[in-house]
mmCIF file of C-alpha atoms and ligand atoms in Angstrom:
data_model
loop_
_atom_site.group_PDB
_atom_site.id
_atom_site.type_symbol
_atom_site.label_atom_id
_atom_site.label_comp_id
_atom_site.label_asym_id
_atom_site.label_seq_id
_atom_site.Cartn_x
_atom_site.Cartn_y
_atom_site.Cartn_z
ATOM 1 C CA MET A 1 128.723 113.255 33.245
ATOM 2 C CA LYS A 2 128.080 110.320 35.656
ATOM 3 C CA PRO A 3 129.199 112.288 38.812
ATOM 4 C CA LEU A 4 126.731 115.078 37.846
ATOM 5 C CA ILE A 5 123.841 112.591 37.590
ATOM 6 C CA ILE A 6 124.749 111.082 40.955
ATOM 7 C CA ALA A 7 124.961 114.523 42.570
ATOM 8 C CA LEU A 8 121.569 115.462 41.078
ATOM 9 C CA ALA A 9 120.036 112.207 42.333
ATOM 10 C CA LEU A 10 121.376 112.850 45.823
ATOM 11 C CA VAL A 11 119.972 116.399 45.921
ATOM 12 C CA LEU A 12 116.579 115.201 44.703
ATOM 13 C CA ALA A 13 116.560 112.315 47.213
ATOM 14 C CA ALA A 14 117.494 114.481 50.238
ATOM 15 C CA PRO A 15 114.483 115.446 52.408
ATOM 16 C CA LEU A 16 113.544 119.082 51.962
ATOM 17 C CA PRO A 17 114.482 121.190 55.020
ATOM 18 C CA ALA A 18 111.535 121.666 57.402
ATOM 19 C CA TYR A 19 110.758 125.210 56.349
ATOM 20 C CA ALA A 20 110.474 124.127 52.715
ATOM 21 C CA HIS A 21 107.408 121.941 53.444
ATOM 22 C CA PRO A 22 104.510 124.051 52.073
ATOM 23 C CA ARG A 23 101.998 121.230 52.109
ATOM 24 C CA THR A 24 100.020 120.285 55.188
ATOM 25 C CA PRO A 25 101.439 117.159 56.823
ATOM 26 C CA ARG A 26 99.333 113.990 56.616
ATOM 27 C CA ASP A 27 99.583 113.277 60.347
ATOM 28 C CA LEU A 28 101.181 114.428 63.627
ATOM 29 C CA ARG A 29 104.280 112.326 63.064
ATOM 30 C CA GLN A 30 104.977 114.125 59.794
ATOM 31 C CA LEU A 31 104.152 117.457 61.434
ATOM 32 C CA ALA A 32 106.648 116.669 64.185
ATOM 33 C CA HIS A 33 109.271 115.701 61.612
ATOM 34 C CA GLN A 34 108.697 118.893 59.639
ATOM 35 C CA HIS A 35 109.238 120.976 62.760
ATOM 36 C CA GLY A 36 112.076 118.916 64.220
ATOM 37 C CA ILE A 37 110.266 118.139 67.497
ATOM 38 C CA LYS A 38 108.547 115.083 68.995
ATOM 39 C CA ILE A 39 104.764 115.024 69.307
ATOM 40 C CA GLY A 40 103.566 112.590 71.900
ATOM 41 C CA SER A 41 100.689 111.228 73.934
ATOM 42 C CA ALA A 42 100.055 109.692 77.326
ATOM 43 C CA VAL A 43 99.124 106.029 76.906
ATOM 44 C CA ASP A 44 96.436 104.034 78.702
ATOM 45 C CA LEU A 45 97.918 100.537 78.858
ATOM 46 C CA ALA A 46 94.576 98.714 79.043
ATOM 47 C CA ALA A 47 93.543 100.475 75.814
ATOM 48 C CA LEU A 48 96.905 99.768 74.185
ATOM 49 C CA ARG A 49 96.497 96.066 74.951
ATOM 50 C CA GLY A 50 92.793 95.753 74.239
ATOM 51 C CA GLU A 51 91.757 98.255 71.551
ATOM 52 C CA ALA A 52 93.111 97.807 68.001
ATOM 53 C CA ASP A 53 91.764 101.171 66.785
ATOM 54 C CA TYR A 54 93.384 102.944 69.742
ATOM 55 C CA ARG A 55 96.706 101.218 69.024
ATOM 56 C CA LYS A 56 96.485 102.078 65.300
ATOM 57 C CA VAL A 57 95.986 105.810 65.896
ATOM 58 C CA LEU A 58 98.594 105.945 68.683
ATOM 59 C CA ASN A 59 101.273 104.310 66.542
ATOM 60 C CA ARG A 60 100.334 106.246 63.372
ATOM 61 C CA GLU A 61 100.306 109.694 64.940
ATOM 62 C CA PHE A 62 102.763 109.856 67.817
ATOM 63 C CA SER A 63 106.581 109.789 67.894
ATOM 64 C CA HIS A 64 106.744 110.071 71.692
ATOM 65 C CA VAL A 65 104.825 108.341 74.506
ATOM 66 C CA THR A 66 104.326 108.638 78.266
ATOM 67 C CA ALA A 67 102.758 106.003 80.504
ATOM 68 C CA GLU A 68 99.619 107.628 81.946
ATOM 69 C CA ASN A 69 99.823 105.440 85.086
ATOM 70 C CA ALA A 70 101.947 102.338 84.377
ATOM 71 C CA MET A 71 105.303 103.754 85.583
ATOM 72 C CA LYS A 72 103.976 105.334 88.772
ATOM 73 C CA TRP A 73 105.202 103.958 92.101
ATOM 74 C CA GLU A 74 101.941 102.221 93.066
ATOM 75 C CA SER A 75 101.918 100.508 89.648
ATOM 76 C CA VAL A 76 105.498 99.228 89.579
ATOM 77 C CA GLU A 77 106.118 98.442 93.279
ATOM 78 C CA PRO A 78 102.696 97.615 94.792
ATOM 79 C CA GLU A 79 104.427 95.632 97.542
ATOM 80 C CA ARG A 80 107.769 96.522 99.027
ATOM 81 C CA GLY A 81 110.559 95.139 96.843
ATOM 82 C CA VAL A 82 108.002 93.352 94.649
ATOM 83 C CA TYR A 83 108.080 94.926 91.195
ATOM 84 C CA THR A 84 105.349 94.530 88.523
ATOM 85 C CA TRP A 85 106.825 95.779 85.237
ATOM 86 C CA ALA A 86 104.470 94.155 82.714
ATOM 87 C CA ASP A 87 102.564 97.322 81.745
ATOM 88 C CA ALA A 88 105.630 99.560 81.712
ATOM 89 C CA ASP A 89 107.534 96.941 79.672
ATOM 90 C CA ALA A 90 104.629 96.717 77.204
ATOM 91 C CA LEU A 91 104.721 100.484 76.648
ATOM 92 C CA VAL A 92 108.494 100.478 76.102
ATOM 93 C CA GLU A 93 108.305 97.487 73.752
ATOM 94 C CA ASN A 94 105.465 99.078 71.736
ATOM 95 C CA ALA A 95 107.536 102.250 71.488
ATOM 96 C CA ARG A 96 110.593 100.303 70.282
ATOM 97 C CA ARG A 97 108.552 98.589 67.571
ATOM 98 C CA ASN A 98 106.915 101.876 66.478
ATOM 99 C CA ASN A 99 109.897 104.223 66.542
ATOM 100 C CA GLN A 100 108.591 106.254 69.490
ATOM 101 C CA ARG A 101 110.710 107.913 72.183
ATOM 102 C CA VAL A 102 109.556 107.496 75.804
ATOM 103 C CA ARG A 103 109.094 109.853 78.750
ATOM 104 C CA GLY A 104 109.248 108.129 82.129
ATOM 105 C CA HIS A 105 106.509 109.377 84.456
ATOM 106 C CA THR A 106 107.206 109.757 87.345
ATOM 107 C CA LEU A 107 109.853 108.776 89.953
ATOM 108 C CA VAL A 108 108.959 111.037 92.929
ATOM 109 C CA TRP A 109 105.422 112.285 93.493
ATOM 110 C CA HIS A 110 103.039 112.827 96.438
ATOM 111 C CA ASN A 111 100.273 110.890 94.621
ATOM 112 C CA GLN A 112 99.692 107.257 93.632
ATOM 113 C CA LEU A 113 102.142 105.937 96.221
ATOM 114 C CA PRO A 114 101.714 102.323 97.390
ATOM 115 C CA ALA A 115 99.966 101.766 100.734
ATOM 116 C CA TRP A 116 102.958 99.890 102.236
ATOM 117 C CA LEU A 117 105.007 103.072 101.860
ATOM 118 C CA THR A 118 102.493 105.692 103.070
ATOM 119 C CA THR A 119 101.317 103.488 105.966
ATOM 120 C CA GLY A 120 104.893 102.682 107.003
ATOM 121 C CA VAL A 121 105.765 106.375 107.125
ATOM 122 C CA GLU A 122 102.569 107.254 108.971
ATOM 123 C CA ASP A 123 102.954 104.593 111.656
ATOM 124 C CA GLY A 124 106.665 105.293 111.985
ATOM 125 C CA SER A 125 107.753 101.785 111.001
ATOM 126 C CA ILE A 126 109.638 103.497 108.181
ATOM 127 C CA ASP A 127 111.888 106.222 109.611
ATOM 128 C CA ALA A 128 113.659 108.987 107.678
ATOM 129 C CA ALA A 129 116.894 107.032 107.087
ATOM 130 C CA GLU A 130 114.963 104.054 105.772
ATOM 131 C CA LEU A 131 112.686 106.268 103.675
ATOM 132 C CA ARG A 132 115.742 107.798 102.008
ATOM 133 C CA LYS A 133 117.116 104.302 101.247
ATOM 134 C CA ILE A 134 113.716 103.224 99.883
ATOM 135 C CA LEU A 135 113.575 106.281 97.597
ATOM 136 C CA ARG A 136 117.135 105.730 96.348
ATOM 137 C CA ASP A 137 116.476 102.014 95.702
ATOM 138 C CA HIS A 138 113.226 102.739 93.878
ATOM 139 C CA ILE A 139 114.750 105.377 91.593
ATOM 140 C CA THR A 140 117.859 103.302 90.918
ATOM 141 C CA THR A 141 115.886 100.119 90.197
ATOM 142 C CA GLN A 142 113.365 101.760 87.858
ATOM 143 C CA VAL A 143 115.805 103.995 85.932
ATOM 144 C CA ARG A 144 118.387 101.217 85.565
ATOM 145 C CA ARG A 145 115.735 98.818 84.217
ATOM 146 C CA TYR A 146 114.931 101.183 81.339
ATOM 147 C CA LYS A 147 118.456 102.485 80.813
ATOM 148 C CA GLY A 148 118.851 103.680 77.224
ATOM 149 C CA LYS A 149 115.107 103.208 76.542
ATOM 150 C CA ILE A 150 113.778 106.379 78.195
ATOM 151 C CA ARG A 151 114.560 109.748 76.549
ATOM 152 C CA ALA A 152 113.446 111.817 79.545
ATOM 153 C CA TRP A 153 112.312 111.170 83.113
ATOM 154 C CA ASP A 154 109.914 113.300 85.200
ATOM 155 C CA VAL A 155 112.175 112.891 88.222
ATOM 156 C CA VAL A 156 110.045 115.027 90.543
ATOM 157 C CA ASN A 157 106.413 115.913 89.832
ATOM 158 C CA GLU A 158 104.310 118.781 91.272
ATOM 159 C CA VAL A 159 106.619 119.848 94.128
ATOM 160 C CA VAL A 160 105.398 123.470 94.261
ATOM 161 C CA ASN A 161 102.001 124.739 95.478
ATOM 162 C CA ASP A 162 100.026 127.348 93.540
ATOM 163 C CA ASP A 163 100.962 129.964 96.161
ATOM 164 C CA GLY A 164 104.645 129.369 95.455
ATOM 165 C CA THR A 165 105.368 127.448 98.665
ATOM 166 C CA MET A 166 106.904 123.962 98.552
ATOM 167 C CA ARG A 167 104.298 121.181 98.535
ATOM 168 C CA GLN A 168 104.154 119.303 101.825
ATOM 169 C CA SER A 169 104.690 115.594 101.106
ATOM 170 C CA ILE A 170 106.218 112.590 102.895
ATOM 171 C CA TRP A 171 109.390 113.438 100.982
ATOM 172 C CA LEU A 172 109.671 117.064 102.107
ATOM 173 C CA THR A 173 108.409 116.329 105.620
ATOM 174 C CA HIS A 174 110.733 113.431 106.379
ATOM 175 C CA LEU A 175 113.734 114.049 104.091
ATOM 176 C CA GLY A 176 113.839 117.822 103.833
ATOM 177 C CA PRO A 177 114.221 119.831 100.584
ATOM 178 C CA GLY A 178 117.474 118.003 99.743
ATOM 179 C CA TYR A 179 115.488 114.999 98.493
ATOM 180 C CA ILE A 180 115.023 116.739 95.134
ATOM 181 C CA ALA A 181 118.777 117.062 94.391
ATOM 182 C CA ASP A 182 119.322 113.500 95.659
ATOM 183 C CA ALA A 183 116.636 112.173 93.327
ATOM 184 C CA PHE A 184 118.288 113.823 90.309
ATOM 185 C CA ARG A 185 121.705 112.496 91.284
ATOM 186 C CA TRP A 186 120.412 108.914 91.778
ATOM 187 C CA ALA A 187 118.519 108.975 88.478
ATOM 188 C CA HIS A 188 121.579 110.315 86.637
ATOM 189 C CA ARG A 189 123.837 107.656 88.131
ATOM 190 C CA ALA A 190 121.399 104.950 86.986
ATOM 191 C CA ASP A 191 121.138 106.326 83.413
ATOM 192 C CA PRO A 192 123.601 109.110 82.552
ATOM 193 C CA HIS A 193 121.989 109.636 79.123
ATOM 194 C CA ALA A 194 118.393 110.226 80.186
ATOM 195 C CA LYS A 195 117.214 113.841 80.274
ATOM 196 C CA LEU A 196 116.069 114.606 83.817
ATOM 197 C CA TYR A 197 113.073 116.890 84.296
ATOM 198 C CA ILE A 198 111.080 118.714 86.933
ATOM 199 C CA ASN A 199 107.411 118.635 85.895
ATOM 200 C CA ASP A 200 104.444 120.661 87.129
ATOM 201 C CA TYR A 201 101.047 122.152 86.278
ATOM 202 C CA ASN A 202 99.908 125.809 86.100
ATOM 203 C CA LEU A 203 103.520 126.731 85.352
ATOM 204 C CA GLU A 204 102.199 128.164 82.099
ATOM 205 C CA TRP A 205 100.742 131.202 83.936
ATOM 206 C CA ASN A 206 101.087 131.086 87.736
ATOM 207 C CA ALA A 207 103.692 133.733 88.663
ATOM 208 C CA SER A 208 104.386 132.486 92.231
ATOM 209 C CA LYS A 209 104.852 128.922 91.023
ATOM 210 C CA ILE A 210 107.081 130.051 88.145
ATOM 211 C CA GLU A 211 109.366 132.053 90.467
ATOM 212 C CA THR A 212 109.708 129.237 92.996
ATOM 213 C CA THR A 213 110.391 126.676 90.284
ATOM 214 C CA LEU A 214 113.021 128.962 88.698
ATOM 215 C CA SER A 215 114.744 129.237 92.070
ATOM 216 C CA ILE A 216 114.630 125.469 92.590
ATOM 217 C CA VAL A 217 116.317 125.025 89.196
ATOM 218 C CA LYS A 218 118.992 127.632 89.973
ATOM 219 C CA ASP A 219 119.578 126.016 93.363
ATOM 220 C CA LEU A 220 119.961 122.554 91.813
ATOM 221 C CA GLN A 221 122.349 123.946 89.200
ATOM 222 C CA ALA A 222 124.361 125.698 91.940
ATOM 223 C CA GLN A 223 124.643 122.344 93.728
ATOM 224 C CA GLY A 224 125.752 120.664 90.494
ATOM 225 C CA ALA A 225 122.663 118.431 90.509
ATOM 226 C CA PRO A 226 121.989 117.082 86.974
ATOM 227 C CA ILE A 227 118.713 118.761 85.935
ATOM 228 C CA HIS A 228 118.206 118.969 82.153
ATOM 229 C CA GLY A 229 114.600 119.980 81.530
ATOM 230 C CA ILE A 230 111.344 121.598 82.632
ATOM 231 C CA GLY A 231 107.975 120.029 81.926
ATOM 232 C CA PHE A 232 104.887 122.198 81.510
ATOM 233 C CA GLN A 233 101.905 119.912 81.992
ATOM 234 C CA GLY A 234 99.471 122.261 80.205
ATOM 235 C CA HIS A 235 96.086 121.165 81.580
ATOM 236 C CA LEU A 236 94.007 123.981 80.073
ATOM 237 C CA GLY A 237 90.282 124.750 79.896
ATOM 238 C CA ILE A 238 88.464 126.952 77.363
ATOM 239 C CA GLN A 239 86.536 128.495 80.265
ATOM 240 C CA TYR A 240 89.837 130.087 81.286
ATOM 241 C CA ASP A 241 91.993 132.455 79.239
ATOM 242 C CA TYR A 242 94.772 130.915 77.184
ATOM 243 C CA PRO A 243 98.091 131.486 79.069
ATOM 244 C CA GLY A 244 99.265 134.282 76.785
ATOM 245 C CA ASP A 245 102.788 134.602 78.233
ATOM 246 C CA TRP A 246 103.594 130.880 78.045
ATOM 247 C CA ALA A 247 106.325 131.196 75.419
ATOM 248 C CA ASN A 248 108.153 133.811 77.503
ATOM 249 C CA VAL A 249 107.929 131.594 80.572
ATOM 250 C CA MET A 250 109.414 128.758 78.522
ATOM 251 C CA ARG A 251 112.242 131.092 77.457
ATOM 252 C CA ARG A 252 113.041 131.997 81.083
ATOM 253 C CA PHE A 253 113.747 128.321 81.799
ATOM 254 C CA ALA A 254 115.509 127.861 78.461
ATOM 255 C CA ASP A 255 117.764 130.794 79.379
ATOM 256 C CA LEU A 256 118.966 128.651 82.307
ATOM 257 C CA GLY A 257 120.143 126.084 79.745
ATOM 258 C CA LEU A 258 117.179 123.731 80.185
ATOM 259 C CA GLU A 259 115.261 121.741 77.598
ATOM 260 C CA VAL A 260 111.550 122.568 77.598
ATOM 261 C CA ALA A 261 108.646 120.206 77.026
ATOM 262 C CA VAL A 262 104.875 120.400 76.984
ATOM 263 C CA THR A 263 104.202 117.139 78.831
ATOM 264 C CA GLU A 264 100.450 116.723 79.507
ATOM 265 C CA LEU A 265 98.450 119.060 77.263
ATOM 266 C CA ASP A 266 94.684 118.836 77.158
ATOM 267 C CA VAL A 267 92.004 121.502 76.708
ATOM 268 C CA ARG A 268 88.807 120.667 78.509
ATOM 269 C CA MET A 269 85.379 122.287 78.196
ATOM 270 C CA GLU A 270 82.101 122.435 80.043
ATOM 271 C CA LEU A 271 79.825 119.901 78.353
ATOM 272 C CA PRO A 272 77.868 119.717 76.090
ATOM 273 C CA VAL A 273 80.246 120.081 73.184
ATOM 274 C CA THR A 274 79.340 122.802 70.648
ATOM 275 C CA PRO A 275 81.015 123.853 67.361
ATOM 276 C CA GLU A 276 82.001 127.174 68.999
ATOM 277 C CA LYS A 277 83.659 125.391 71.964
ATOM 278 C CA LEU A 278 85.491 123.047 69.571
ATOM 279 C CA ALA A 279 86.746 126.073 67.621
ATOM 280 C CA THR A 280 88.075 127.698 70.809
ATOM 281 C CA GLN A 281 89.666 124.399 71.804
ATOM 282 C CA ALA A 282 91.348 124.167 68.406
ATOM 283 C CA ASP A 283 92.703 127.684 68.878
ATOM 284 C CA TYR A 284 94.191 126.771 72.293
ATOM 285 C CA TYR A 285 95.911 123.639 70.873
ATOM 286 C CA ARG A 286 97.226 125.668 67.898
ATOM 287 C CA ARG A 287 98.586 128.407 70.196
ATOM 288 C CA ALA A 288 100.242 125.874 72.523
ATOM 289 C CA LEU A 289 102.105 124.224 69.637
ATOM 290 C CA THR A 290 103.001 127.625 68.167
ATOM 291 C CA ASP A 291 104.415 128.692 71.549
ATOM 292 C CA CYS A 292 106.494 125.506 71.736
ATOM 293 C CA LEU A 293 107.795 125.931 68.186
ATOM 294 C CA GLY A 294 108.674 129.529 68.968
ATOM 295 C CA VAL A 295 111.139 128.370 71.651
ATOM 296 C CA ARG A 296 114.147 126.494 70.208
ATOM 297 C CA ALA A 297 114.588 124.582 73.508
ATOM 298 C CA CYS A 298 111.063 123.126 73.294
ATOM 299 C CA ARG A 299 111.770 119.583 72.088
ATOM 300 C CA GLU A 300 108.570 117.716 72.935
ATOM 301 C CA PHE A 301 104.842 118.421 72.664
ATOM 302 C CA THR A 302 102.838 115.726 74.456
ATOM 303 C CA VAL A 303 99.080 115.530 74.952
ATOM 304 C CA TRP A 304 97.638 113.825 78.028
ATOM 305 C CA GLY A 305 95.641 111.250 76.066
ATOM 306 C CA PHE A 306 94.557 111.690 72.441
ATOM 307 C CA THR A 307 90.970 110.422 72.552
ATOM 308 C CA ASP A 308 87.955 111.451 74.650
ATOM 309 C CA ARG A 309 87.355 107.701 75.077
ATOM 310 C CA HIS A 310 90.269 107.619 77.553
ATOM 311 C CA SER A 311 90.697 110.932 79.364
ATOM 312 C CA TRP A 312 91.144 111.691 83.066
ATOM 313 C CA VAL A 313 89.067 114.899 82.772
ATOM 314 C CA PRO A 314 85.446 113.676 83.224
ATOM 315 C CA GLY A 315 86.456 111.718 86.343
ATOM 316 C CA TRP A 316 88.138 114.736 87.950
ATOM 317 C CA PHE A 317 86.011 117.615 86.644
ATOM 318 C CA PRO A 318 82.347 116.527 86.710
ATOM 319 C CA GLY A 319 80.410 118.088 83.834
ATOM 320 C CA GLN A 320 83.594 118.718 81.860
ATOM 321 C CA GLY A 321 85.354 116.696 79.159
ATOM 322 C CA ALA A 322 85.973 116.383 75.408
ATOM 323 C CA ALA A 323 89.537 117.577 76.131
ATOM 324 C CA CYS A 324 91.394 115.571 73.491
ATOM 325 C CA LEU A 325 92.315 115.738 69.770
ATOM 326 C CA PHE A 326 90.106 112.782 68.756
ATOM 327 C CA ASP A 327 86.569 112.051 69.960
ATOM 328 C CA GLU A 328 85.597 108.758 71.602
ATOM 329 C CA ASN A 329 85.165 107.184 68.133
ATOM 330 C CA LEU A 330 88.711 108.270 67.222
ATOM 331 C CA VAL A 331 87.389 110.822 64.751
ATOM 332 C CA PRO A 332 89.817 113.785 64.586
ATOM 333 C CA LYS A 333 88.381 117.019 65.993
ATOM 334 C CA PRO A 334 89.016 120.586 64.755
ATOM 335 C CA ALA A 335 91.946 120.764 67.211
ATOM 336 C CA TYR A 336 93.716 118.000 65.263
ATOM 337 C CA GLN A 337 93.337 119.867 61.972
ATOM 338 C CA ALA A 338 94.475 123.066 63.691
ATOM 339 C CA LEU A 339 97.733 121.394 64.749
ATOM 340 C CA LEU A 340 98.381 120.065 61.238
ATOM 341 C CA GLY A 341 98.007 123.612 59.960
ATOM 342 C CA VAL A 342 100.673 125.095 62.247
ATOM 343 C CA LYS A 343 103.526 126.505 60.196
ATOM 344 C CA LYS A 344 106.929 127.305 61.647
ATOM 345 C CA ALA A 345 107.108 130.984 62.724
HETATM 346 O O1 LIG B 1 94.148 100.943 89.113
HETATM 347 C C1 LIG B 1 92.961 101.189 89.831
HETATM 348 C C2 LIG B 1 91.996 100.065 89.570
HETATM 349 O O2 LIG B 1 92.516 98.859 90.146
HETATM 350 C C3 LIG B 1 90.671 100.388 90.229
HETATM 351 O O3 LIG B 1 89.725 99.373 89.895
HETATM 352 C C4 LIG B 1 90.175 101.745 89.647
HETATM 353 C C5 LIG B 1 88.831 102.131 90.253
HETATM 354 O O4 LIG B 1 88.949 103.135 91.168
HETATM 355 O O5 LIG B 1 91.142 102.780 89.963
HETATM 356 C C6 LIG B 1 92.366 102.501 89.305
HETATM 357 O O6 LIG B 1 93.252 103.493 89.660
HETATM 358 C C7 LIG B 1 93.010 104.751 88.983
HETATM 359 C C8 LIG B 1 94.269 105.088 88.169
HETATM 360 O O7 LIG B 1 94.120 106.400 87.586
HETATM 361 C C9 LIG B 1 94.512 104.086 87.062
HETATM 362 O O8 LIG B 1 93.488 104.118 86.152
HETATM 363 C C10 LIG B 1 92.798 105.807 90.053
HETATM 364 O O9 LIG B 1 91.543 105.540 90.696
HETATM 365 C C11 LIG B 1 92.753 107.198 89.386
HETATM 366 O O10 LIG B 1 92.720 108.201 90.395
HETATM 367 C C12 LIG B 1 94.008 107.404 88.558
HETATM 368 O O11 LIG B 1 93.864 108.646 87.932
HETATM 369 C C13 LIG B 1 95.090 109.123 87.345
HETATM 370 C C14 LIG B 1 95.549 110.369 88.106
HETATM 371 O O12 LIG B 1 96.720 110.916 87.450
HETATM 372 C C15 LIG B 1 95.890 110.038 89.549
HETATM 373 O O13 LIG B 1 96.424 111.118 90.162
HETATM 374 C C16 LIG B 1 94.763 109.517 85.894
HETATM 375 O O14 LIG B 1 94.441 108.333 85.150
HETATM 376 C C17 LIG B 1 95.959 110.220 85.248
HETATM 377 O O15 LIG B 1 95.598 110.742 83.998
HETATM 378 C C18 LIG B 1 96.414 111.373 86.154
HETATM 379 O O16 LIG B 1 97.577 111.932 85.580
HETATM 380 C C19 LIG B 1 98.152 113.057 86.267
HETATM 381 C C20 LIG B 1 99.632 113.009 86.015
HETATM 382 O O17 LIG B 1 100.167 111.797 86.469
HETATM 383 C C21 LIG B 1 100.315 114.173 86.698
HETATM 384 N N1 LIG B 1 99.712 115.435 86.309
HETATM 385 C C22 LIG B 1 98.266 115.531 86.398
HETATM 386 C C23 LIG B 1 97.609 114.356 85.689
HETATM 387 C C24 LIG B 1 96.116 114.476 85.764
HETATM 388 O O18 LIG B 1 95.705 114.366 87.101
#
């Protein structure tokens, strides 16, 4: 009799499989758990340090985090060989204490580079051989520091133009296209367990960019360079159509054996906010999560900031904003409810 009771207790105690969860999850963490993915947010470190309500919502809702700016080159190595890790460390420590996985953003980019580097390249005091050594040392130092603490790195960010050509940057100009494979190899050597990604925007719909990025991936794979994932930033706007073929684009990369992630989702609108615009925004968020859940390789769904209080959009798109799941008072918007209502296909 006793073994039967124990068996019964075990069955009752076991969590119901994801598909058996009829009820709406209480928050995004539970939603993520139900669907077997990670739902994340970019984090503003000043807000994390200084705003208790921001911290509370971040740690309640999100099982994955990305540093919005704190892990970028200009933030961690403002002077050559002088590293300032405090903000990046604070994000990683907060994630450890709150059971969040971390995406490292970003090792190689054409933006937010420190002046000592861009000036040195411009005035020729840093030549190609030295630039390559500087890049290798930077990647090795940063990836090794967070070894075992970063689930995935955006190794290279935004390397393709919207017309499908390769983006001109100090890296391409002075090191040639091989810098991309080198960056993946150096990152892998520094942390063999981190998933290494190529990350870009407009990949959700831009055919030229999709084709070029697919060929970069195939080329890296042919060279044996350790690429593991593709990041779709997902900076959308309700004034534009929803990228209706996004799931198929995800599948084309998944068919190459890659993990897929939505890495920087937000859905901006022309201000002022209206109930109709919020409803369209909610629909775009719902469709983006549904697309991700429809692709088995899509493991992470990250928004680029969760509150309109801290969003890059108004600063970059004058007259636009309200792009996030929570308003500036951290009140959930219809988009938040729409996500909670997403059922597995
Ligand atoms: O740190 C300085 C501060 O010292 C100074 O007082 C202040 C005033 O100008 O500027 C601060 O730097 C700002 C930085 O964010 C940190 O807040 C820069 O001006 C500002 O341009 C920078 O914006 C970031 C932007 O990347 C830069 O390209 C946004 O916060 C960030 O959301 C955005 O994120 C990018 C992703 O990395 C890649 N994909 C697109 C995405 C949106 O552009």
